[in-house]
Coordinates of N, CA and C in Angstrom, one line a residue:
X24 N -2.4 0.0 -11.1 CA -2.4 1.4 -11.2 C -1.0 1.9 -10.8
X25 N -0.4 2.8 -11.5 CA 0.9 3.4 -11.2 C 0.7 4.5 -10.2
X26 N 1.4 4.5 -9.1 CA 1.3 5.5 -8.0 C 2.5 6.5 -8.1
X27 N 2.3 7.7 -7.8 CA 3.3 8.7 -7.7 C 3.9 8.7 -6.3
X28 N 5.1 8.1 -6.2 CA 5.7 8.1 -4.9 C 6.8 9.2 -4.7
X29 N 6.9 10.1 -5.7 CA 7.9 11.1 -5.6 C 7.3 12.4 -5.1
X30 N 6.2 12.8 -5.7 CA 5.5 14.1 -5.3 C 5.1 14.0 -3.8
X31 N 5.3 15.1 -3.1 CA 4.9 15.1 -1.7 C 3.4 15.1 -1.6
X32 N 2.9 14.4 -0.5 CA 1.4 14.3 -0.3 C 1.1 15.0 1.0
X33 N -0.1 15.6 1.0 CA -0.6 16.3 2.2 C -2.0 16.0 2.4
X34 N -2.4 15.8 3.7 CA -3.8 15.6 4.1 C -4.3 17.0 4.4
X35 N -5.5 17.3 3.9 CA -6.2 18.5 4.2 C -7.6 18.3 4.6
X36 N -8.2 19.2 5.3 CA -9.6 19.0 5.7 C -10.6 19.5 4.7
X37 N -10.2 20.5 3.9 CA -11.1 21.1 2.9 C -11.6 20.2 1.8
X38 N -12.7 20.5 1.2 CA -13.2 19.8 0.0 C -12.2 20.0 -1.1
X39 N -12.1 19.0 -2.0 CA -11.1 19.1 -3.1 C -11.9 19.1 -4.4
X40 N -11.6 20.1 -5.3 CA -12.2 20.1 -6.6 C -11.4 21.0 -7.5
X41 N -11.5 20.8 -8.8 CA -10.6 21.6 -9.7 C -10.9 23.1 -9.6
X42 N -9.8 23.8 -9.5 CA -9.9 25.3 -9.4 C -10.0 25.8 -8.0
X43 N -10.0 24.8 -7.0 CA -10.1 25.2 -5.6 C -8.8 25.8 -5.1
X44 N -8.9 26.4 -4.0 CA -7.7 27.0 -3.3 C -7.6 26.5 -1.9
X45 N -6.5 26.0 -1.5 CA -6.3 25.4 -0.1 C -5.3 26.3 0.6
X46 N -5.7 27.0 1.7 CA -4.8 27.8 2.5 C -4.0 26.9 3.3
X47 N -2.7 27.2 3.4 CA -1.8 26.4 4.2 C -1.8 26.9 5.7
X48 N -1.8 26.0 6.6 CA -1.7 26.3 8.0 C -0.2 26.7 8.2
X49 N 0.1 27.4 9.3 CA 1.5 27.8 9.6 C 2.4 26.6 9.6
X50 N 2.0 25.4 10.1 CA 2.8 24.2 10.2 C 3.0 23.6 8.8
X51 N 1.9 23.6 8.0 CA 2.0 23.1 6.6 C 2.9 24.0 5.7
X52 N 2.7 25.3 5.9 CA 3.6 26.3 5.1 C 5.0 26.1 5.5
X53 N 5.3 26.0 6.8 CA 6.7 25.8 7.2 C 7.3 24.5 6.6
X54 N 6.5 23.4 6.6 CA 7.0 22.1 6.1 C 7.2 22.2 4.6
X55 N 6.3 22.8 3.8 CA 6.4 22.8 2.4 C 7.5 23.8 1.9
X56 N 7.4 25.0 2.5 CA 8.2 26.1 2.0 C 9.6 26.2 2.6
X57 N 9.7 25.8 3.9 CA 11.0 26.0 4.6 C 11.8 24.6 4.7
X58 N 11.0 23.6 5.1 CA 11.7 22.3 5.3 C 12.0 21.7 3.9
X59 N 10.9 21.6 3.1 CA 11.1 21.0 1.7 C 11.6 22.0 0.7
X60 N 11.5 23.2 1.0 CA 12.0 24.3 0.1 C 11.3 24.2 -1.3
X61 N 10.0 24.0 -1.3 CA 9.3 24.0 -2.5 C 9.1 25.4 -3.0
X62 N 9.2 25.6 -4.3 CA 9.0 26.9 -4.9 C 7.7 27.1 -5.6
X63 N 7.4 28.2 -6.1 CA 6.1 28.4 -6.8 C 6.0 27.4 -8.0
X64 N 4.8 26.9 -8.1 CA 4.5 25.9 -9.1 C 4.9 24.5 -8.8
X65 N 5.5 24.2 -7.7 CA 5.9 22.9 -7.3 C 4.6 22.0 -7.1
X66 N 4.6 20.8 -7.5 CA 3.4 20.0 -7.4 C 3.3 19.4 -6.0
X67 N 2.1 19.3 -5.5 CA 1.8 18.6 -4.2 C 0.5 17.8 -4.4
X68 N 0.5 16.6 -3.9 CA -0.7 15.8 -4.0 C -1.5 15.9 -2.7
X69 N -2.8 16.1 -2.9 CA -3.7 16.3 -1.7 C -4.7 15.2 -1.6
X70 N -5.1 14.9 -0.4 CA -6.3 14.0 -0.2 C -6.9 14.4 1.1
X71 N -8.2 14.1 1.2 CA -9.0 14.5 2.5 C -9.8 13.3 3.0
X72 N -9.7 12.1 2.4 CA -10.4 11.0 2.8 C -11.8 10.9 2.2
X73 N -12.2 11.8 1.3 CA -13.5 11.9 0.8 C -13.5 12.1 -0.7
X74 N -12.6 12.9 -1.2 CA -12.7 13.3 -2.7 C -11.6 12.7 -3.5
X75 N -10.9 11.7 -3.0 CA -9.8 11.1 -3.8 C -8.5 11.9 -3.7
X76 N -7.6 11.7 -4.6 CA -6.3 12.4 -4.6 C -6.3 13.4 -5.7
X77 N -5.7 14.6 -5.4 CA -5.7 15.7 -6.4 C -4.3 16.3 -6.5
X78 N -3.9 16.7 -7.7 CA -2.7 17.4 -7.9 C -2.9 18.9 -7.7
X79 N -2.0 19.5 -7.0 CA -2.1 21.0 -6.8 C -0.7 21.6 -7.0
X80 N -0.7 22.9 -7.0 CA 0.6 23.6 -7.2 C 0.7 24.6 -6.1
X81 N 2.0 24.8 -5.7 CA 2.3 25.7 -4.6 C 2.3 27.2 -5.1
X82 N 1.7 28.0 -4.3 CA 1.7 29.5 -4.6 C 2.2 30.2 -3.3
X83 N 3.3 30.8 -3.4 CA 3.8 31.5 -2.2 C 3.1 32.9 -2.0
X84 N 2.8 33.2 -0.8 CA 2.2 34.4 -0.4 C 3.2 35.1 0.6
X85 N 4.4 35.2 0.2 CA 5.5 35.7 1.1 C 6.4 34.6 1.5
X86 N 7.3 34.9 2.5 CA 8.3 34.0 2.9 C 7.8 32.8 3.7
X87 N 6.7 33.1 4.5 CA 6.2 32.2 5.5 C 4.8 31.7 5.2
X88 N 4.2 32.2 4.2 CA 2.8 31.9 3.9 C 2.6 31.4 2.5
X89 N 1.5 30.7 2.2 CA 1.3 30.2 0.9 C -0.1 29.5 0.8
X90 N -0.5 29.1 -0.4 CA -1.7 28.3 -0.6 C -1.4 27.4 -1.7
X91 N -2.3 26.5 -1.9 CA -2.2 25.5 -3.0 C -3.4 25.6 -3.9
X92 N -3.2 25.7 -5.2 CA -4.3 25.7 -6.2 C -4.5 24.3 -6.7
X93 N -5.7 23.8 -6.6 CA -6.1 22.4 -7.0 C -6.3 22.4 -8.5
X94 N -5.7 21.4 -9.1 CA -5.8 21.3 -10.6 C -6.6 20.1 -11.1
X95 N -6.2 18.9 -10.8 CA -6.9 17.8 -11.4 C -6.8 16.6 -10.4
X96 N -7.8 15.7 -10.5 CA -7.8 14.5 -9.7 C -6.9 13.5 -10.3
X97 N -6.1 12.9 -9.5 CA -5.1 11.8 -10.0 C -5.6 10.4 -9.6
X98 N -6.4 10.3 -8.6 CA -7.0 9.0 -8.2 C -8.4 9.2 -7.6
X99 N -9.4 8.4 -7.9 CA -10.7 8.5 -7.3 C -10.6 8.0 -5.9
X100 N -11.6 8.4 -5.1 CA -11.7 7.9 -3.7 C -12.0 6.4 -3.7
X101 N -11.3 5.7 -2.7 CA -11.6 4.3 -2.5 C -12.4 4.1 -1.2
X102 N -13.1 3.0 -1.1 CA -13.8 2.7 0.1 C -12.9 2.6 1.3
X103 N -13.4 3.0 2.5 CA -12.6 2.9 3.7 C -12.5 1.5 4.1
X104 N -11.3 1.1 4.6 CA -11.1 -0.3 5.1 C -12.1 -0.5 6.3
X105 N -12.6 -1.8 6.3 CA -13.5 -2.2 7.4 C -12.8 -3.0 8.5
X106 N -11.5 -3.1 8.4 CA -10.7 -3.9 9.3 C -10.4 -3.2 10.6
X107 N -10.9 -3.7 11.7 CA -10.7 -3.2 13.0 C -9.5 -3.8 13.7
X108 N -8.7 -3.0 14.4 CA -7.5 -3.6 15.0 C -7.5 -3.2 16.5
X109 N -7.6 -4.2 17.3 CA -7.6 -4.0 18.8 C -6.2 -4.4 19.3
X110 N -5.6 -3.5 20.1 CA -4.2 -3.8 20.5 C -4.0 -3.2 21.9
X111 N -3.1 -3.9 22.7 CA -2.7 -3.4 24.0 C -1.6 -2.4 23.7
X112 N -1.7 -1.2 24.3 CA -0.8 -0.1 24.1 C 0.6 -0.5 24.5
X113 N 1.6 0.1 23.8 CA 3.0 -0.2 24.1 C 3.7 1.2 24.5
X114 N 5.0 1.1 24.9 CA 5.7 2.3 25.2 C 5.8 3.1 23.9
X115 N 6.0 4.5 24.1 CA 5.7 5.4 23.0 C 6.3 5.2 21.7
X116 N 7.6 4.9 21.7 CA 8.3 4.7 20.4 C 7.7 3.5 19.6
X117 N 7.5 2.4 20.4 CA 7.0 1.2 19.7 C 5.5 1.4 19.4
X118 N 4.8 2.2 20.1 CA 3.4 2.5 19.8 C 3.3 3.4 18.5
X119 N 4.2 4.3 18.4 CA 4.3 5.1 17.1 C 4.5 4.2 15.9
X120 N 5.4 3.2 16.1 CA 5.7 2.3 15.0 C 4.5 1.4 14.7
X121 N 3.8 1.0 15.8 CA 2.6 0.1 15.6 C 1.5 0.8 14.8
X122 N 1.3 2.1 15.2 CA 0.2 2.9 14.5 C 0.5 3.1 13.1
X123 N 1.8 3.4 12.8 CA 2.2 3.6 11.4 C 2.0 2.3 10.5
X124 N 2.5 1.2 11.1 CA 2.4 -0.1 10.3 C 1.0 -0.5 10.2
X125 N 0.2 -0.3 11.2 CA -1.2 -0.7 11.1 C -1.9 0.0 9.9
X126 N -1.6 1.3 9.8 CA -2.2 2.1 8.7 C -1.7 1.6 7.3
X127 N -0.4 1.3 7.3 CA 0.2 0.8 6.0 C -0.4 -0.5 5.6
X128 N -0.8 -1.3 6.6 CA -1.3 -2.7 6.4 C -2.8 -2.7 6.2
X129 N -3.5 -1.5 6.1 CA -4.9 -1.4 5.7 C -5.9 -1.4 6.8
X130 N -5.5 -1.0 8.1 CA -6.5 -1.0 9.2 C -7.4 0.3 9.0
X131 N -8.7 0.1 9.3 CA -9.6 1.2 9.2 C -10.0 1.8 10.6
X132 N -9.8 1.0 11.6 CA -10.1 1.5 13.0 C -9.0 1.0 14.0
X133 N -8.5 1.9 14.8 CA -7.5 1.5 15.8 C -8.1 1.6 17.1
X134 N -8.1 0.5 17.9 CA -8.8 0.5 19.2 C -7.7 0.1 20.3
X135 N -7.2 1.0 21.1 CA -6.3 0.7 22.2 C -7.1 -0.1 23.3
X136 N -6.6 -1.2 23.7 CA -7.3 -2.0 24.7 C -6.4 -2.2 25.9
X137 N -7.0 -2.0 27.1 CA -6.3 -2.2 28.4 C -6.6 -3.6 28.9
X138 N -5.6 -4.4 29.0 CA -5.7 -5.7 29.5 C -5.1 -5.9 30.9
X139 N -5.2 -7.0 31.5 CA -4.7 -7.2 32.8 C -3.2 -7.0 32.9
X140 N -2.4 -7.4 31.8 CA -1.0 -7.2 31.9 C -0.5 -6.1 31.0
X141 N -1.3 -5.2 30.6 CA -0.9 -4.0 29.8 C 0.0 -3.2 30.7
X142 N 1.2 -2.8 30.2 CA 2.1 -2.0 30.9 C 1.9 -0.5 30.8
X143 N 1.4 -0.1 29.6 CA 1.1 1.3 29.4 C -0.4 1.5 29.4
X144 N -0.9 2.3 30.3 CA -2.4 2.5 30.5 C -2.9 3.9 30.1
X145 N -2.0 4.8 29.8 CA -2.3 6.1 29.4 C -2.0 6.3 27.9
X146 N -2.9 6.4 27.1 CA -2.7 6.5 25.6 C -3.0 7.9 25.1
X147 N -2.0 8.4 24.4 CA -2.2 9.7 23.8 C -2.8 9.5 22.4
X148 N -4.1 9.5 22.3 CA -4.7 9.1 21.0 C -4.4 10.2 19.9
X149 N -4.2 11.4 20.3 CA -3.8 12.4 19.3 C -2.5 12.1 18.7
X150 N -1.6 11.5 19.5 CA -0.3 11.1 18.9 C -0.5 9.9 18.0
X151 N -1.3 9.0 18.4 CA -1.6 7.8 17.5 C -2.2 8.3 16.2
X152 N -3.1 9.2 16.3 CA -3.7 9.8 15.0 C -2.7 10.5 14.2
X153 N -1.8 11.2 14.8 CA -0.8 11.9 14.1 C 0.1 11.0 13.3
X154 N 0.5 9.9 14.0 CA 1.3 8.8 13.3 C 0.5 8.2 12.2
X155 N -0.7 8.0 12.4 CA -1.6 7.4 11.3 C -1.6 8.3 10.1
X156 N -1.8 9.6 10.4 CA -1.8 10.6 9.3 C -0.5 10.6 8.5
X157 N 0.6 10.6 9.2 CA 1.9 10.6 8.6 C 2.1 9.4 7.7
X158 N 1.7 8.2 8.2 CA 1.8 7.0 7.4 C 1.0 7.1 6.1
X159 N -0.2 7.6 6.3 CA -1.1 7.7 5.1 C -0.5 8.7 4.1
X160 N 0.0 9.8 4.5 CA 0.7 10.7 3.6 C 1.8 10.1 2.8
X161 N 2.6 9.3 3.5 CA 3.9 8.8 3.0 C 3.6 7.6 2.1
X162 N 2.5 6.9 2.3 CA 2.3 5.6 1.6 C 1.2 5.6 0.6
X163 N 0.7 6.8 0.2 CA -0.3 6.9 -0.9 C -1.7 6.4 -0.5
X164 N -2.0 6.3 0.8 CA -3.3 5.9 1.3 C -4.3 7.0 1.2
X165 N -5.5 6.7 0.8 CA -6.5 7.8 0.6 C -7.4 8.0 1.8
X166 N -7.4 7.1 2.8 CA -8.2 7.2 3.9 C -7.4 7.2 5.2
X167 N -8.0 7.9 6.2 CA -7.4 7.9 7.5 C -8.2 7.0 8.4
X168 N -7.6 6.2 9.3 CA -8.3 5.3 10.1 C -9.0 6.1 11.3
X169 N -10.0 5.6 11.9 CA -10.6 6.1 13.1 C -9.7 5.6 14.2
X170 N -9.5 6.5 15.2 CA -8.7 6.1 16.4 C -9.6 6.3 17.6
X171 N -9.9 5.2 18.3 CA -10.8 5.2 19.5 C -10.0 5.6 20.7
X172 N -10.7 6.0 21.7 CA -10.1 6.2 23.1 C -9.9 4.8 23.6
X173 N -8.9 4.7 24.5 CA -8.6 3.4 25.1 C -9.7 2.9 26.0
X174 N -10.0 1.6 26.0 CA -11.0 1.1 26.8 C -10.6 -0.3 27.3
X175 N -11.3 -0.8 28.3 CA -11.0 -2.1 28.8 C -11.3 -3.2 27.9
X176 N -10.7 -4.4 28.1 CA -10.8 -5.5 27.1 C -12.3 -5.9 27.0
X177 N -13.0 -6.0 28.1 CA -14.4 -6.5 28.1 C -15.2 -5.5 27.3
X178 N -15.0 -4.2 27.6 CA -15.8 -3.1 26.9 C -15.5 -3.1 25.4
X179 N -14.2 -3.3 25.0 CA -13.9 -3.3 23.6 C -14.5 -4.4 22.9
X180 N -14.5 -5.6 23.5 CA -15.1 -6.8 22.8 C -16.6 -6.6 22.7
X181 N -17.2 -6.1 23.8 CA -18.7 -5.8 23.8 C -19.1 -4.8 22.7
X182 N -18.2 -3.9 22.4 CA -18.5 -2.8 21.5 C -18.5 -3.3 20.0
X183 N -17.9 -4.5 19.8 CA -17.8 -5.0 18.4 C -19.2 -5.4 17.9
X184 N -19.5 -5.2 16.6 CA -20.7 -5.6 16.1 C -20.9 -7.2 16.2
X185 N -22.1 -7.6 16.5 CA -22.2 -9.1 16.7 C -21.8 -9.9 15.5
X186 N -21.9 -9.4 14.3 CA -21.5 -10.2 13.1 C -20.1 -10.1 12.8
X187 N -19.3 -9.3 13.5 CA -17.9 -9.1 13.2 C -17.1 -10.2 13.7
X188 N -16.3 -10.9 12.9 CA -15.4 -12.0 13.3 C -14.2 -11.4 14.1
X189 N -14.0 -11.9 15.3 CA -12.8 -11.5 16.1 C -11.7 -12.5 15.9
X190 N -10.6 -12.1 15.4 CA -9.5 -13.0 15.2 C -8.5 -12.7 16.4
X191 N -8.4 -13.8 17.2 CA -7.7 -13.7 18.5 C -6.4 -14.4 18.3
X192 N -5.3 -13.6 18.4 CA -4.0 -14.2 18.3 C -3.5 -14.6 19.7
X193 N -3.4 -15.9 19.9 CA -3.0 -16.5 21.2 C -1.7 -17.3 21.1
X194 N -0.7 -16.9 21.9 CA 0.6 -17.6 21.8 C 0.5 -19.0 22.2
X195 N -0.6 -19.4 22.9 CA -0.7 -20.8 23.4 C -1.4 -21.7 22.4
X196 N -2.0 -21.1 21.4 CA -2.7 -21.8 20.4 C -1.8 -22.5 19.4
X197 N -2.2 -23.6 18.9 CA -1.4 -24.3 17.8 C -2.3 -24.5 16.6
X198 N -1.7 -24.8 15.5 CA -2.4 -25.0 14.2 C -1.9 -24.1 13.1
X199 N -2.4 -24.3 12.0 CA -2.0 -23.5 10.8 C -2.9 -22.3 10.7
X200 N -2.4 -21.1 10.9 CA -3.2 -19.9 10.9 C -3.7 -19.6 9.5
X201 N -2.9 -19.9 8.5 CA -3.4 -19.6 7.1 C -4.6 -20.4 6.7
X202 N -4.6 -21.7 7.1 CA -5.7 -22.5 6.8 C -7.0 -22.0 7.5
X203 N -6.8 -21.6 8.8 CA -8.0 -21.1 9.5 C -8.5 -19.8 8.9
X204 N -7.6 -18.9 8.5 CA -8.1 -17.7 8.0 C -8.6 -17.8 6.6
X205 N -8.1 -18.7 5.8 CA -8.6 -18.9 4.4 C -10.0 -19.3 4.4
X206 N -10.5 -19.9 5.5 CA -11.9 -20.3 5.5 C -12.9 -19.2 5.6
X207 N -12.4 -18.0 6.0 CA -13.2 -16.8 6.1 C -13.4 -16.2 4.8
X208 N -14.7 -16.0 4.4 CA -15.0 -15.5 3.1 C -15.9 -14.3 3.2
X209 N -15.4 -13.1 2.9 CA -16.2 -11.9 2.9 C -16.8 -11.5 4.3
X210 N -16.1 -11.8 5.3 CA -16.6 -11.5 6.7 C -16.0 -10.1 7.1
X211 N -16.8 -9.4 8.0 CA -16.2 -8.3 8.6 C -15.3 -8.7 9.7
X212 N -14.1 -8.2 9.8 CA -13.0 -8.7 10.6 C -12.5 -7.7 11.7
X213 N -12.1 -8.2 12.8 CA -11.4 -7.5 13.8 C -10.3 -8.4 14.3
X214 N -9.1 -7.7 14.6 CA -7.9 -8.5 15.0 C -7.5 -8.0 16.4
X215 N -7.2 -9.0 17.3 CA -6.8 -8.6 18.6 C -5.4 -9.1 18.9
X216 N -4.5 -8.2 19.3 CA -3.2 -8.5 19.7 C -3.0 -8.1 21.2
X217 N -2.4 -8.9 22.0 CA -2.3 -8.6 23.4 C -1.0 -7.9 23.8
X218 N -0.8 -7.7 25.1 CA 0.4 -7.0 25.6 C 1.6 -7.9 25.6
X219 N 2.7 -7.4 26.0 CA 4.0 -8.1 26.1 C 3.9 -9.3 27.1
X220 N 3.0 -9.2 28.1 CA 2.8 -10.2 29.1 C 1.8 -11.3 28.7
X221 N 1.2 -11.1 27.5 CA 0.1 -12.0 27.1 C -1.2 -11.8 27.8
X222 N -2.1 -12.7 27.6 CA -3.4 -12.6 28.2 C -3.5 -13.5 29.5
X223 N -4.3 -13.1 30.4 CA -4.6 -14.0 31.6 C -5.5 -15.1 31.2
X224 N -5.6 -16.1 32.0 CA -6.5 -17.2 31.7 C -8.0 -16.8 31.7
X225 N -8.3 -15.9 32.6 CA -9.7 -15.3 32.6 C -10.0 -14.6 31.3
X226 N -9.0 -13.8 30.8 CA -9.2 -13.1 29.6 C -9.3 -14.0 28.4
X227 N -8.5 -15.1 28.4 CA -8.6 -16.0 27.3 C -10.0 -16.7 27.2
X228 N -10.5 -17.0 28.4 CA -11.8 -17.6 28.5 C -12.9 -16.7 28.0
X229 N -12.8 -15.4 28.4 CA -13.8 -14.4 28.0 C -13.8 -14.2 26.5
X230 N -12.6 -14.1 26.0 CA -12.5 -13.9 24.5 C -13.0 -15.1 23.7
X231 N -12.6 -16.2 24.1 CA -13.1 -17.5 23.4 C -14.5 -17.7 23.5
X232 N -15.2 -17.2 24.6 CA -16.6 -17.4 24.8 C -17.5 -16.5 23.9
X233 N -16.8 -15.5 23.3 CA -17.6 -14.6 22.4 C -17.9 -15.4 21.1
X234 N -19.2 -15.4 20.7 CA -19.5 -15.9 19.4 C -18.8 -15.2 18.3
X235 N -18.5 -15.8 17.2 CA -17.8 -15.2 16.1 C -16.3 -14.9 16.5
X236 N -15.7 -15.7 17.3 CA -14.3 -15.6 17.6 C -13.5 -16.7 17.0
X237 N -12.4 -16.4 16.3 CA -11.5 -17.4 15.7 C -10.1 -17.2 16.4
X238 N -9.7 -18.2 17.1 CA -8.3 -18.2 17.7 C -7.3 -18.8 16.8
X239 N -6.2 -18.1 16.6 CA -5.1 -18.5 15.7 C -3.8 -18.4 16.4
X240 N -2.8 -19.2 15.8 CA -1.4 -19.1 16.3 C -0.7 -18.2 15.4
X241 N 0.4 -17.6 15.9 CA 1.3 -16.8 15.1 C 2.7 -17.5 14.9
X242 N 2.6 -18.9 15.0 CA 3.9 -19.6 14.7 C 4.5 -20.1 16.0
X243 N 5.7 -20.8 15.8 CA 6.3 -21.5 16.9 C 7.2 -20.5 17.8
X244 N 7.3 -19.3 17.5 CA 8.2 -18.4 18.2 C 7.3 -17.3 19.0
X245 N 7.8 -16.9 20.1 CA 7.2 -15.8 20.8 C 7.6 -14.5 20.2
X246 N 6.7 -13.7 19.8 CA 7.0 -12.4 19.1 C 6.8 -11.2 20.0
X247 N 7.6 -10.2 19.8 CA 7.3 -8.9 20.5 C 6.0 -8.4 20.0
X248 N 5.3 -7.6 20.8 CA 3.9 -7.2 20.5 C 3.9 -6.4 19.2
X249 N 4.9 -5.5 18.9 CA 4.8 -4.8 17.7 C 5.2 -5.7 16.5
X250 N 6.0 -6.7 16.7 CA 6.3 -7.6 15.6 C 5.1 -8.5 15.3
X251 N 4.4 -8.9 16.4 CA 3.2 -9.7 16.3 C 2.1 -9.0 15.5
X252 N 2.0 -7.7 15.7 CA 1.0 -6.9 15.0 C 1.2 -6.9 13.5
X253 N 2.5 -6.7 13.1 CA 2.7 -6.7 11.6 C 2.5 -8.1 11.1
X254 N 3.0 -9.1 11.8 CA 2.8 -10.5 11.3 C 1.4 -10.9 11.2
X255 N 0.6 -10.6 12.2 CA -0.8 -10.9 12.2 C -1.6 -10.2 11.1
X256 N -1.3 -8.9 10.9 CA -2.0 -8.1 9.9 C -1.6 -8.6 8.5
X257 N -0.4 -9.0 8.3 CA 0.0 -9.6 7.0 C -0.8 -10.9 6.8
X258 N -0.9 -11.8 7.8 CA -1.6 -13.0 7.6 C -3.1 -12.8 7.3
X259 N -3.7 -11.9 8.0 CA -5.1 -11.6 7.8 C -5.4 -11.0 6.4
X260 N -4.5 -10.0 6.0 CA -4.8 -9.4 4.7 C -4.5 -10.4 3.6
X261 N -3.5 -11.3 3.8 CA -3.1 -12.2 2.7 C -4.1 -13.3 2.6
X262 N -4.7 -13.8 3.7 CA -5.6 -15.0 3.7 C -7.0 -14.6 3.5
X263 N -7.4 -13.5 4.1 CA -8.9 -13.1 4.1 C -9.2 -11.7 3.9
X264 N -8.1 -10.9 3.6 CA -8.4 -9.4 3.5 C -8.2 -8.9 2.0
X265 N -7.7 -7.7 2.0 CA -7.7 -7.0 0.6 C -6.5 -7.3 -0.2
X266 N -5.5 -8.1 0.3 CA -4.4 -8.6 -0.5 C -4.9 -9.6 -1.5
X267 N -6.1 -10.2 -1.3 CA -6.6 -11.1 -2.3 C -7.3 -10.5 -3.4
X268 N -7.5 -9.1 -3.4 CA -8.1 -8.4 -4.5 C -7.2 -8.3 -5.7
X269 N -7.8 -8.2 -6.8 CA -7.0 -8.1 -8.1 C -6.2 -6.8 -8.1
X270 N -6.7 -5.7 -7.6 CA -5.9 -4.5 -7.6 C -5.9 -3.9 -6.2
X271 N -4.9 -3.1 -5.8 CA -4.8 -2.5 -4.5 C -5.9 -1.5 -4.2
X272 N -6.3 -1.5 -3.0 CA -7.3 -0.6 -2.5 C -6.7 0.3 -1.5
X273 N -6.5 1.6 -1.9 CA -5.8 2.5 -1.0 C -6.8 3.5 -0.6

């Protein structure tokens, strides 16, 4: 499928249907009319996570106000990703990056996890969600991930569904991660990436003791936590996720 990467995209809360009208919030109006300087009739792509993607046109209601008239659907809604990503929070700029890349890589749920060596223990989930929304708007994604409140490692693991496979990325582990992941067929997946200081021995034991846990290596080098996130998500999607599908699912 050919995607329109030129027309600006905007997430809205309202239902989308032909002939509908979407009022712009002050922030949206400022972005479209003042920052982007869009004029009457300029196209804008809309999505709300439920009704697919729709083409609309700008209608100015003065210098600082406006609305969008919804015209036609450009893409149908796709199913939401079932991939859960558990991660130890990082300092803000790197956390912003991590949230954006996780959405681009097809994560459906973001779960901040506080571990023994986690350096950042206060997580602004609203900011994580804002970065997730921005990534979805920029990359043609039709769904927004859920963003959980931060929780302790034991609580986060306990909250996973019993049948969900937990992929544990452990820097001490050896072996071919692609071979291990390729053996997973059609399973519900969660991915766990630890903090910059790694996991404690007690945490490793607790994670490994959970049924449905698969421990993998991320190669011979020690990666920064945000680099490890992208590397691990690429491995999972390529070997056992939606990269194996014939067509992209956005």
